[in-house]
Short mmCIF file of C-alpha atoms and ligand atoms in Angstrom, two decimals:
data_model
loop_
_atom_site.label_atom_id
_atom_site.label_comp_id
_atom_site.label_asym_id
_atom_site.label_seq_id
_atom_site.Cartn_x
_atom_site.Cartn_y
_atom_site.Cartn_z
CA UNK A 1 -54.33 -113.32 -32.40
CA UNK A 2 -53.61 -116.19 -34.79
CA UNK A 3 -54.79 -115.95 -37.66
CA UNK A 4 -53.04 -118.27 -40.18
CA UNK A 5 -54.93 -117.61 -43.30
CA UNK A 6 -52.59 -114.99 -44.31
CA UNK A 7 -48.86 -116.40 -45.25
CA UNK A 8 -45.60 -114.98 -46.36
CA UNK A 9 -43.39 -116.48 -49.47
CA UNK A 10 -39.91 -116.85 -48.48
CA UNK A 11 -37.80 -117.85 -51.68
CA UNK A 12 -34.03 -118.93 -51.09
CA UNK A 13 -31.83 -121.03 -53.20
CA UNK A 14 -34.10 -123.80 -54.83
CA UNK A 15 -36.43 -123.52 -51.76
CA UNK A 16 -39.90 -121.63 -51.63
CA UNK A 17 -41.66 -121.64 -47.91
CA UNK A 18 -44.91 -120.60 -46.97
CA UNK A 19 -44.75 -118.69 -43.75
CA UNK A 20 -47.85 -118.22 -41.55
CA UNK A 21 -48.66 -114.65 -40.48
CA UNK A 22 -50.21 -113.53 -37.25
CA UNK A 23 -52.31 -110.65 -36.77
CA UNK A 24 -52.27 -109.17 -33.40
CA UNK A 25 -55.14 -106.76 -31.94
CA UNK A 26 -52.80 -103.80 -32.90
CA UNK A 27 -49.37 -103.30 -34.35
CA UNK A 28 -47.74 -104.72 -37.23
CA UNK A 29 -48.62 -108.48 -38.70
CA UNK A 30 -46.00 -111.02 -37.25
CA UNK A 31 -44.33 -113.19 -39.69
CA UNK A 32 -43.85 -117.12 -37.79
CA UNK A 33 -40.29 -118.50 -38.45
CA UNK A 34 -40.32 -120.98 -35.95
CA UNK A 35 -40.33 -123.79 -38.50
CA UNK A 36 -37.63 -121.62 -40.73
CA UNK A 37 -34.68 -124.00 -39.70
CA UNK A 38 -36.66 -127.00 -39.32
CA UNK A 39 -38.18 -126.61 -42.90
CA UNK A 40 -35.38 -124.78 -44.83
CA UNK A 41 -32.05 -125.24 -42.93
CA UNK A 42 -31.58 -121.56 -42.29
CA UNK A 43 -31.67 -118.73 -39.65
CA UNK A 44 -32.54 -115.14 -39.16
CA UNK A 45 -30.07 -112.15 -38.23
CA UNK A 46 -31.49 -109.48 -35.92
CA UNK A 47 -28.76 -108.33 -33.79
CA UNK A 48 -30.67 -105.85 -31.13
CA UNK A 49 -33.85 -107.85 -32.17
CA UNK A 50 -35.55 -104.93 -34.15
CA UNK A 51 -37.51 -106.79 -36.39
CA UNK A 52 -38.02 -110.09 -34.14
CA UNK A 53 -41.25 -110.73 -31.74
CA UNK A 54 -39.63 -112.82 -28.84
CA UNK A 55 -43.05 -113.90 -27.32
CA UNK A 56 -47.00 -112.78 -27.21
CA UNK A 57 -48.19 -110.59 -24.70
CA UNK A 58 -51.55 -108.96 -23.63
CA UNK A 59 -50.05 -106.36 -21.19
CA UNK A 60 -48.59 -103.29 -22.96
CA UNK A 61 -48.61 -102.27 -26.63
CA UNK A 62 -46.41 -99.48 -27.75
CA UNK A 63 -47.14 -97.26 -31.18
CA UNK A 64 -43.64 -95.85 -31.45
CA UNK A 65 -45.02 -93.95 -34.40
CA UNK A 66 -48.01 -92.39 -32.77
CA UNK A 67 -46.08 -92.01 -29.42
CA UNK A 68 -48.80 -94.42 -28.04
CA UNK A 69 -48.44 -96.46 -24.83
CA UNK A 70 -51.19 -98.34 -23.48
CA UNK A 71 -51.27 -100.60 -20.26
CA UNK A 72 -54.04 -103.43 -21.14
CA UNK A 73 -55.49 -100.77 -23.58
CA UNK A 74 -55.41 -97.76 -21.07
CA UNK A 75 -53.32 -94.90 -22.36
CA UNK A 76 -50.81 -93.80 -20.02
CA UNK A 77 -51.50 -90.34 -20.07
CA UNK A 78 -54.97 -91.18 -18.45
CA UNK A 79 -53.82 -93.52 -16.15
CA UNK A 80 -50.96 -90.70 -14.73
CA UNK A 81 -53.81 -88.35 -14.41
CA UNK A 82 -56.39 -90.62 -13.05
CA UNK A 83 -54.90 -93.86 -11.52
CA UNK A 84 -51.99 -94.10 -8.94
CA UNK A 85 -49.19 -96.88 -8.62
CA UNK A 86 -50.71 -99.50 -7.02
CA UNK A 87 -53.89 -99.56 -9.28
CA UNK A 88 -51.64 -99.72 -12.15
CA UNK A 89 -49.73 -102.38 -10.78
CA UNK A 90 -52.88 -104.44 -10.05
CA UNK A 91 -54.10 -103.90 -13.67
CA UNK A 92 -50.82 -105.08 -15.25
CA UNK A 93 -50.23 -108.04 -13.13
CA UNK A 94 -53.99 -108.91 -13.41
CA UNK A 95 -55.29 -107.31 -16.42
CA UNK A 96 -58.40 -105.37 -15.24
CA UNK A 97 -58.84 -102.31 -13.17
CA UNK A 98 -60.06 -103.31 -9.76
CA UNK A 99 -63.08 -102.67 -8.27
CA UNK A 100 -62.90 -100.88 -5.14
CA UNK A 101 -62.48 -103.93 -2.68
CA UNK A 102 -60.28 -105.94 -5.00
CA UNK A 103 -58.15 -102.51 -4.48
CA UNK A 104 -58.52 -102.57 -1.14
CA UNK A 105 -57.48 -106.15 -0.80
CA UNK A 106 -54.55 -105.88 -2.95
CA UNK A 107 -53.11 -102.76 -1.00
CA UNK A 108 -53.62 -104.62 2.20
CA UNK A 109 -51.45 -107.52 0.62
CA UNK A 110 -48.89 -105.31 -0.64
CA UNK A 111 -48.71 -103.28 2.49
CA UNK A 112 -48.48 -106.50 4.80
CA UNK A 113 -45.17 -107.60 3.04
CA UNK A 114 -43.45 -104.17 3.11
CA UNK A 115 -40.73 -105.23 5.61
CA UNK A 116 -37.22 -107.40 4.92
CA UNK A 117 -36.41 -109.90 7.01
CA UNK A 118 -34.21 -108.81 9.65
CA UNK A 119 -31.32 -111.01 8.62
CA UNK A 120 -30.95 -108.60 5.43
CA UNK A 121 -29.90 -106.01 7.26
CA UNK A 122 -26.42 -107.69 8.05
CA UNK A 123 -26.44 -108.81 4.14
CA UNK A 124 -26.51 -104.99 3.24
CA UNK A 125 -23.35 -104.52 5.84
CA UNK A 126 -21.16 -106.30 3.73
CA UNK A 127 -21.32 -103.89 0.93
CA UNK A 128 -19.03 -101.05 0.79
CA UNK A 129 -20.89 -97.33 1.76
CA UNK A 130 -19.51 -96.15 -1.38
CA UNK A 131 -20.90 -98.90 -3.77
CA UNK A 132 -23.75 -97.73 -5.87
CA UNK A 133 -26.98 -98.63 -4.80
CA UNK A 134 -27.67 -100.40 -8.09
CA UNK A 135 -25.20 -102.82 -7.24
CA UNK A 136 -26.24 -102.95 -3.75
CA UNK A 137 -29.69 -103.83 -5.29
CA UNK A 138 -28.72 -106.45 -7.68
CA UNK A 139 -26.89 -108.01 -4.98
CA UNK A 140 -29.97 -107.82 -2.73
CA UNK A 141 -32.49 -108.43 -4.78
CA UNK A 142 -30.94 -111.69 -5.72
CA UNK A 143 -30.11 -112.79 -2.47
CA UNK A 144 -33.85 -112.78 -1.90
CA UNK A 145 -34.27 -116.04 -3.14
CA UNK A 146 -31.90 -117.09 0.17
CA UNK A 147 -34.45 -115.38 2.14
CA UNK A 148 -37.86 -116.27 0.70
CA UNK A 149 -37.27 -120.03 -0.56
CA UNK A 150 -41.02 -120.55 0.52
CA UNK A 151 -42.05 -118.59 -2.77
CA UNK A 152 -39.43 -119.83 -5.44
CA UNK A 153 -40.88 -122.99 -6.70
CA UNK A 154 -42.24 -121.37 -9.89
CA UNK A 155 -44.40 -124.04 -10.51
CA UNK A 156 -46.79 -123.58 -7.44
CA UNK A 157 -49.11 -120.40 -8.62
CA UNK A 158 -49.88 -119.36 -4.85
CA UNK A 159 -45.93 -119.36 -4.60
CA UNK A 160 -45.68 -117.18 -7.49
CA UNK A 161 -47.91 -114.80 -6.38
CA UNK A 162 -46.68 -114.41 -2.88
CA UNK A 163 -43.15 -113.78 -4.53
CA UNK A 164 -44.60 -111.41 -6.73
CA UNK A 165 -46.64 -109.14 -3.90
CA UNK A 166 -43.33 -109.96 -1.82
CA UNK A 167 -41.20 -108.01 -4.50
CA UNK A 168 -43.97 -104.84 -5.21
CA UNK A 169 -43.57 -104.47 -1.59
CA UNK A 170 -40.24 -104.87 -0.85
CA UNK A 171 -38.70 -102.89 -3.40
CA UNK A 172 -38.98 -99.72 -2.25
CA UNK A 173 -37.76 -100.85 1.31
CA UNK A 174 -34.59 -102.24 -0.27
CA UNK A 175 -34.20 -99.03 -2.67
CA UNK A 176 -34.02 -97.07 0.40
CA UNK A 177 -32.16 -99.25 2.57
CA UNK A 178 -29.26 -99.13 -0.22
CA UNK A 179 -29.76 -95.27 -0.13
CA UNK A 180 -29.49 -95.43 3.59
CA UNK A 181 -26.39 -97.63 3.76
CA UNK A 182 -24.68 -95.25 1.04
CA UNK A 183 -24.94 -92.15 3.37
CA UNK A 184 -24.34 -93.58 6.43
CA UNK A 185 -27.81 -93.05 7.86
CA UNK A 186 -30.19 -95.67 9.85
CA UNK A 187 -32.43 -97.71 7.69
CA UNK A 188 -36.02 -96.58 8.54
CA UNK A 189 -38.54 -99.21 8.79
CA UNK A 190 -41.74 -98.99 6.72
CA UNK A 191 -44.88 -97.43 7.96
CA UNK A 192 -47.81 -98.78 6.73
CA UNK A 193 -50.19 -96.49 7.45
CA UNK A 194 -48.89 -94.46 4.64
CA UNK A 195 -49.44 -94.75 0.85
CA UNK A 196 -47.17 -96.66 -1.33
CA UNK A 197 -45.19 -93.52 -2.66
CA UNK A 198 -44.99 -91.48 0.88
CA UNK A 199 -43.76 -94.47 2.38
CA UNK A 200 -40.83 -94.62 0.00
CA UNK A 201 -40.09 -91.02 0.46
CA UNK A 202 -39.95 -91.39 4.77
CA UNK A 203 -38.07 -94.50 4.45
CA UNK A 204 -35.39 -92.33 2.09
CA UNK A 205 -35.53 -89.14 4.00
CA UNK A 206 -36.63 -89.76 7.82
CA UNK A 207 -34.03 -90.01 10.30
CA UNK A 208 -34.95 -91.30 14.20
CA UNK A 209 -33.58 -88.11 15.53
CA UNK A 210 -36.74 -85.77 13.77
CA UNK A 211 -40.18 -86.14 12.74
CA UNK A 212 -40.41 -86.40 9.04
CA UNK A 213 -43.80 -85.40 7.50
CA UNK A 214 -44.33 -86.54 3.77
CA UNK A 215 -45.15 -83.45 1.41
CA UNK A 216 -48.35 -84.78 -0.26
CA UNK A 217 -47.30 -82.73 -3.38
CA UNK A 218 -43.93 -84.82 -3.76
CA UNK A 219 -45.88 -87.89 -3.05
CA UNK A 220 -48.10 -87.54 -5.56
CA UNK A 221 -44.96 -86.83 -8.13
CA UNK A 222 -43.08 -89.87 -6.94
CA UNK A 223 -46.43 -91.81 -7.53
CA UNK A 224 -46.28 -90.71 -10.88
CA UNK A 225 -42.96 -91.47 -11.71
CA UNK A 226 -43.38 -95.08 -10.56
CA UNK A 227 -46.69 -95.08 -12.85
CA UNK A 228 -44.60 -93.67 -15.62
CA UNK A 229 -41.75 -96.42 -15.42
CA UNK A 230 -44.17 -99.20 -14.50
CA UNK A 231 -43.92 -101.74 -17.66
CA UNK A 232 -42.84 -101.02 -21.42
CA UNK A 233 -43.68 -104.27 -23.19
CA UNK A 234 -40.31 -106.09 -24.50
CA UNK A 235 -37.43 -103.63 -23.48
CA UNK A 236 -33.78 -105.10 -22.89
CA UNK A 237 -34.29 -105.51 -19.25
CA UNK A 238 -37.84 -106.99 -19.65
CA UNK A 239 -36.60 -109.28 -22.26
CA UNK A 240 -33.70 -110.03 -20.02
CA UNK A 241 -36.19 -111.38 -17.19
CA UNK A 242 -38.12 -113.15 -19.35
CA UNK A 243 -34.99 -115.16 -20.49
CA UNK A 244 -33.86 -115.46 -17.16
CA UNK A 245 -37.01 -116.85 -16.38
CA UNK A 246 -37.41 -118.83 -19.63
CA UNK A 247 -34.91 -121.86 -17.80
CA UNK A 248 -36.75 -121.99 -14.75
CA UNK A 249 -35.00 -119.78 -12.92
CA UNK A 250 -36.72 -118.10 -9.45
CA UNK A 251 -38.81 -114.92 -10.06
CA UNK A 252 -36.00 -112.81 -7.24
CA UNK A 253 -33.30 -114.31 -9.60
CA UNK A 254 -34.87 -113.22 -12.72
CA UNK A 255 -35.73 -109.74 -11.43
CA UNK A 256 -32.02 -109.35 -10.13
CA UNK A 257 -30.90 -110.06 -13.49
CA UNK A 258 -33.49 -107.28 -14.60
CA UNK A 259 -32.03 -105.20 -12.48
CA UNK A 260 -28.52 -105.99 -13.69
CA UNK A 261 -29.66 -105.09 -17.49
CA UNK A 262 -31.26 -101.90 -16.25
CA UNK A 263 -28.53 -100.26 -15.23
CA UNK A 264 -26.75 -99.79 -18.33
CA UNK A 265 -26.44 -96.39 -19.45
CA UNK A 266 -28.66 -96.68 -23.02
CA UNK A 267 -31.51 -98.02 -20.94
CA UNK A 268 -32.40 -96.91 -17.21
CA UNK A 269 -29.17 -95.74 -16.40
CA UNK A 270 -30.12 -92.93 -18.85
CA UNK A 271 -31.63 -90.83 -16.05
CA UNK A 272 -28.52 -90.41 -13.93
CA UNK A 273 -26.59 -89.81 -17.04
CA UNK A 274 -28.96 -87.21 -18.67
CA UNK A 275 -28.96 -85.19 -15.42
CA UNK A 276 -25.40 -85.11 -15.33
CA UNK A 277 -24.80 -84.02 -18.86
CA UNK A 278 -27.67 -81.16 -18.44
CA UNK A 279 -25.44 -79.98 -15.20
CA UNK A 280 -22.10 -80.61 -17.14
CA UNK A 281 -23.69 -78.45 -20.22
CA UNK A 282 -24.92 -75.72 -17.23
CA UNK A 283 -25.46 -72.75 -19.02
CA UNK A 284 -27.81 -72.38 -22.41
CA UNK A 285 -25.05 -71.08 -24.26
CA UNK A 286 -22.96 -74.32 -24.19
CA UNK A 287 -25.53 -75.86 -25.99
CA UNK A 288 -24.63 -75.79 -29.45
CA UNK A 289 -20.99 -77.39 -28.54
CA UNK A 290 -22.79 -80.40 -27.47
CA UNK A 291 -25.10 -80.49 -29.88
CA UNK A 292 -22.11 -80.54 -32.51
CA UNK A 293 -20.74 -83.23 -30.30
CA UNK A 294 -23.92 -85.39 -30.38
CA UNK A 295 -23.58 -85.17 -33.99
CA UNK A 296 -20.40 -85.90 -34.46
CA UNK A 297 -19.81 -89.56 -35.55
CA UNK A 298 -16.19 -89.45 -34.14
CA UNK A 299 -17.27 -88.46 -30.79
CA UNK A 300 -18.91 -91.36 -28.76
CA UNK A 301 -20.99 -88.57 -26.99
CA UNK A 302 -24.78 -88.82 -27.14
CA UNK A 303 -27.42 -86.68 -25.95
CA UNK A 304 -28.79 -88.61 -22.86
CA UNK A 305 -32.64 -89.04 -22.33
CA UNK A 306 -32.66 -88.53 -26.44
CA UNK A 307 -33.91 -91.27 -28.61
CA UNK A 308 -35.71 -94.51 -28.76
CA UNK A 309 -35.72 -98.04 -29.78
CA UNK A 310 -39.65 -97.86 -30.11
CA UNK A 311 -40.99 -94.36 -30.34
CA UNK A 312 -39.78 -92.60 -33.75
CA UNK A 313 -42.71 -89.50 -32.81
CA UNK A 314 -42.64 -88.37 -29.11
CA UNK A 315 -42.37 -90.29 -25.85
CA UNK A 316 -45.63 -89.83 -24.42
CA UNK A 317 -43.95 -90.61 -21.02
CA UNK A 318 -41.53 -87.88 -21.76
CA UNK A 319 -44.89 -85.29 -22.17
CA UNK A 320 -46.24 -86.24 -18.79
CA UNK A 321 -42.60 -85.92 -16.96
CA UNK A 322 -42.16 -82.57 -18.65
CA UNK A 323 -45.18 -81.15 -17.25
CA UNK A 324 -44.79 -82.88 -13.89
CA UNK A 325 -41.07 -81.20 -13.48
CA UNK A 326 -42.74 -77.73 -14.20
CA UNK A 327 -45.26 -78.57 -11.35
CA UNK A 328 -42.89 -79.71 -8.96
CA UNK A 329 -40.68 -77.01 -9.54
CA UNK A 330 -43.50 -74.67 -9.11
CA UNK A 331 -45.18 -76.04 -6.08
CA UNK A 332 -41.88 -76.14 -4.37
CA UNK A 333 -41.21 -72.33 -4.99
CA UNK A 334 -38.18 -73.38 -6.73
CA UNK A 335 -38.04 -70.63 -9.48
CA UNK A 336 -35.50 -70.24 -12.47
CA UNK A 337 -34.21 -73.70 -11.91
CA UNK A 338 -30.74 -73.79 -14.11
CA UNK A 339 -30.83 -77.52 -15.20
CA UNK A 340 -34.74 -77.07 -16.32
CA UNK A 341 -33.87 -73.86 -18.34
CA UNK A 342 -30.95 -76.17 -20.30
CA UNK A 343 -33.17 -79.17 -20.89
CA UNK A 344 -35.97 -76.99 -22.28
CA UNK A 345 -33.49 -74.96 -24.43
CA UNK A 346 -31.80 -78.02 -25.14
CA UNK A 347 -35.02 -79.95 -26.45
CA UNK A 348 -36.03 -76.79 -28.15
CA UNK A 349 -32.73 -76.55 -30.04
CA UNK A 350 -32.48 -80.34 -30.74
CA UNK A 351 -35.80 -80.36 -32.56
CA UNK A 352 -35.11 -77.68 -34.71
CA UNK A 353 -31.65 -79.41 -35.94
CA UNK A 354 -32.31 -81.88 -38.91
CA UNK A 355 -29.82 -84.39 -37.37
CA UNK A 356 -32.35 -84.97 -34.57
CA UNK A 357 -35.53 -84.58 -36.71
CA UNK A 358 -34.38 -86.84 -39.82
CA UNK A 359 -33.32 -89.58 -37.26
CA UNK A 360 -36.42 -88.90 -35.14
CA UNK A 361 -34.71 -88.36 -32.05
CA UNK A 362 -37.09 -87.05 -29.32
CA UNK A 363 -36.70 -86.59 -25.46
CA UNK A 364 -37.44 -89.76 -23.63
CA UNK A 365 -38.73 -90.22 -20.18
CA UNK A 366 -35.55 -90.14 -18.72
CA UNK A 367 -34.99 -86.50 -20.20
CA UNK A 368 -36.89 -84.72 -17.56
CA UNK A 369 -37.14 -87.49 -14.65
CA UNK A 370 -33.59 -86.52 -13.25
CA UNK A 371 -34.78 -82.98 -12.42
CA UNK A 372 -37.97 -83.85 -10.26
CA UNK A 373 -35.90 -86.20 -8.59
CA UNK A 374 -33.38 -83.64 -7.54
CA UNK A 375 -36.02 -81.12 -6.69
CA UNK A 376 -36.99 -84.09 -4.21
CA UNK A 377 -33.53 -84.18 -2.67
CA UNK A 378 -32.48 -87.75 -4.20
CA UNK A 379 -28.96 -87.61 -5.13
CA UNK A 380 -28.35 -88.71 -9.23
CA UNK A 381 -27.13 -92.31 -7.77
CA UNK A 382 -30.74 -93.10 -7.04
CA UNK A 383 -32.25 -92.35 -9.73
CA UNK A 384 -31.63 -95.69 -11.41
CA UNK A 385 -32.78 -97.88 -8.50
CA UNK A 386 -36.20 -95.69 -8.53
CA UNK A 387 -36.63 -96.66 -12.21
CA UNK A 388 -35.31 -100.24 -11.33
CA UNK A 389 -38.43 -100.36 -8.12
CA UNK A 390 -41.29 -99.06 -10.63
CA UNK A 391 -40.49 -101.26 -13.23
CA UNK A 392 -40.61 -104.47 -10.90
CA UNK A 393 -44.35 -105.10 -11.22
CA UNK A 394 -43.81 -104.88 -15.37
CA UNK A 395 -40.91 -107.46 -15.05
CA UNK A 396 -43.15 -109.50 -12.69
CA UNK A 397 -46.25 -109.24 -14.64
CA UNK A 398 -44.03 -110.40 -18.06
CA UNK A 399 -42.76 -112.80 -16.47
CA UNK A 400 -45.74 -114.55 -14.78
CA UNK A 401 -47.30 -114.30 -18.25
CA UNK A 402 -44.54 -116.10 -20.11
CA UNK A 403 -44.41 -119.06 -17.10
CA UNK A 404 -48.47 -119.13 -18.04
CA UNK A 405 -47.38 -119.48 -21.52
CA UNK A 406 -48.04 -123.20 -23.19
CA UNK A 407 -45.82 -121.95 -26.03
CA UNK A 408 -43.08 -121.07 -23.32
CA UNK A 409 -39.32 -122.74 -24.12
CA UNK A 410 -36.21 -121.85 -23.02
CA UNK A 411 -34.85 -118.98 -24.88
CA UNK A 412 -32.15 -120.03 -27.02
CA UNK A 413 -31.14 -117.72 -30.23
CA UNK A 414 -29.00 -119.11 -32.77
CA UNK A 415 -25.94 -116.89 -34.13
CA UNK A 416 -24.08 -116.08 -37.66
CA UNK A 417 -21.04 -117.86 -36.67
CA UNK A 418 -17.77 -116.34 -38.38
CA UNK A 419 -14.72 -118.06 -36.19
CA UNK A 420 -12.59 -120.21 -37.62
CA UNK A 421 -13.94 -123.47 -38.66
CA UNK A 422 -12.38 -127.04 -37.23
CA UNK A 423 -8.63 -127.15 -36.49
CA UNK A 424 -5.87 -129.82 -34.92
CA UNK A 425 -5.01 -128.50 -31.57
CA UNK A 426 -1.33 -127.76 -31.69
CA UNK A 427 0.99 -128.45 -28.84
CA UNK A 428 2.61 -124.91 -26.92
CA UNK A 429 6.26 -125.99 -28.23
CA UNK A 430 4.80 -125.67 -31.84
CA UNK A 431 2.77 -122.58 -31.84
N1 LIG B 1 -27.82 -88.78 -29.25
C1 LIG B 1 -27.08 -88.31 -30.74
N2 LIG B 1 -27.31 -89.39 -31.54
C2 LIG B 1 -28.50 -90.60 -31.45
C3 LIG B 1 -28.72 -90.78 -30.05
C4 LIG B 1 -28.77 -89.74 -29.18
N3 LIG B 1 -29.11 -89.84 -28.05
N4 LIG B 1 -29.57 -91.34 -30.18
C5 LIG B 1 -29.59 -92.29 -31.23
N5 LIG B 1 -28.72 -91.42 -32.03
C6 LIG B 1 -28.23 -91.94 -33.79
C7 LIG B 1 -27.17 -92.82 -33.71
O1 LIG B 1 -26.09 -92.53 -33.48
C8 LIG B 1 -27.57 -93.65 -34.98
O2 LIG B 1 -27.03 -92.75 -35.79
P1 LIG B 1 -26.90 -93.35 -37.65
O3 LIG B 1 -27.66 -94.01 -37.87
O4 LIG B 1 -26.12 -92.33 -38.04
O5 LIG B 1 -25.53 -94.49 -36.93
C9 LIG B 1 -28.93 -93.37 -35.00
O6 LIG B 1 -29.47 -92.08 -34.02
C10 LIG B 1 -29.75 -94.40 -34.54
O7 LIG B 1 -29.61 -94.89 -33.18
P2 LIG B 1 -29.39 -96.21 -32.68
O8 LIG B 1 -28.36 -96.23 -31.37
O9 LIG B 1 -29.00 -97.51 -33.69
O10 LIG B 1 -30.46 -96.56 -32.07
P3 LIG B 1 -31.13 -97.73 -30.94
O11 LIG B 1 -32.67 -97.70 -31.56
O12 LIG B 1 -30.40 -99.06 -31.05
O13 LIG B 1 -30.66 -96.82 -29.95
C11 LIG B 1 -31.16 -96.03 -27.71
C12 LIG B 1 -31.71 -96.44 -29.01
C13 LIG B 1 -32.11 -95.23 -27.01
C14 LIG B 1 -30.27 -96.92 -26.97
C15 LIG B 1 -30.31 -94.57 -28.02
O14 LIG B 1 -31.18 -93.64 -28.99
C16 LIG B 1 -29.52 -93.87 -27.18
O15 LIG B 1 -28.34 -94.33 -26.92
N6 LIG B 1 -30.25 -92.81 -26.15
C17 LIG B 1 -29.17 -92.12 -24.97
C18 LIG B 1 -29.46 -93.06 -23.78
C19 LIG B 1 -30.93 -92.76 -23.54
O16 LIG B 1 -31.74 -91.73 -23.37
N7 LIG B 1 -31.30 -93.98 -23.41
C20 LIG B 1 -33.07 -93.91 -22.72
C21 LIG B 1 -33.93 -94.62 -23.45
S1 LIG B 1 -35.86 -94.69 -22.93
C22 LIG B 1 -35.59 -95.65 -21.53
C23 LIG B 1 -35.23 -96.80 -20.95
O17 LIG B 1 -35.54 -97.57 -21.92
O18 LIG B 1 -34.53 -96.85 -20.27
#
């Protein structure tokens, strides 16, 4: 990556600094400012990290202008069409597509870890039934470090590997348990002769009193949703995982931090918010009113599932998701779904409006995913937990990459301080 022949010249006051420039394999050049404070005595200011590369990475690449998303070089639409989630997990974790034997071995390793420690059932019971499943997941995943402390030593590659496999294997079980607990039904144990997505659907929808047969159409759609969410380079939750991990925290604690960050409506929480918004709009004739609200600077309302920090053309995941929504509703025989109608018309109307086109606001992955998940029978509160379990592999891959990086340091941003300068303490009676 490093091509230190190119430099950038930065002049300020009476100083001139030559800053090395890195040339990546794809994407814009990156100016190396690591010595800026040491050599020039200044910081840079970049709230929201809009222009700052926090690490180097070989996992995922996004070209926001082209609407391109690559995992280890493979385009997301090709993966969504031809691959499946566990193969994508292998690709993200280890860097290459697996051979048939490698895939078998990986699937076997993941499958063997799908059950959670029996004592964890009691842990779940400490939560209120009406807790949001994301709240339960943050707690339970954080608690994994108390249950699996034989895989928390980050200096041991074997323990790191076991922790990774454990989380990929157990997150669907934990998400399904959070759901079952919230609706007062018994937990359903994993069934390891099922594939990853089918197993998750069964753990969510089976009950002990009845046989449950997984619909292969739904299982394929579920797997595709997992794939489309698997990784997305240095987004807020991934950066949270890396930042938490930079202090040497154990991997379960780091993933719990990622889940907490993902929950926000500007990030993973947008899929729940998007479906709720589409239902609130309800009928196409109310769309103009909501578009006007989204454009009104005095109204905090935003079109949920619209816009992206990086994609300024289209979100390639949204394209696949929209197509998937059509297919799933069609295959399930759900005709004239009013929410899908509102979504399509809202997208069409927004994209004819200068406000959205000028600001390059397009539907993102969350715009259509809720429609599919709802058709499958999931309540909105489960949308973000499904995003979290899908993204777990991305978080772990990025965390592992960071731990193996010799440049890795504890994350410690600086600040532009605007508070009071040094002043003397005043006793309470004199204030
Ligand atoms: N509706 C209306 N206006 C919007 C929207 C929206 N959804 N998104 C951005 N804008 C406007 C915003 O008001 C701002 O206008 P101005 O320049 O006049 O102040 C401009 O577009 C740029 O917005 P920003 O907030 O500075 O952009 P950002 O890169 O910081 O935020 C975002 C990106 C995704 C947080 C934002 O577009 C948003 O809040 N979208 C809705 C929530 C959402 O769908 N999130 C899911 C993101 S994809 C999945 C994931 O990453 O988890």
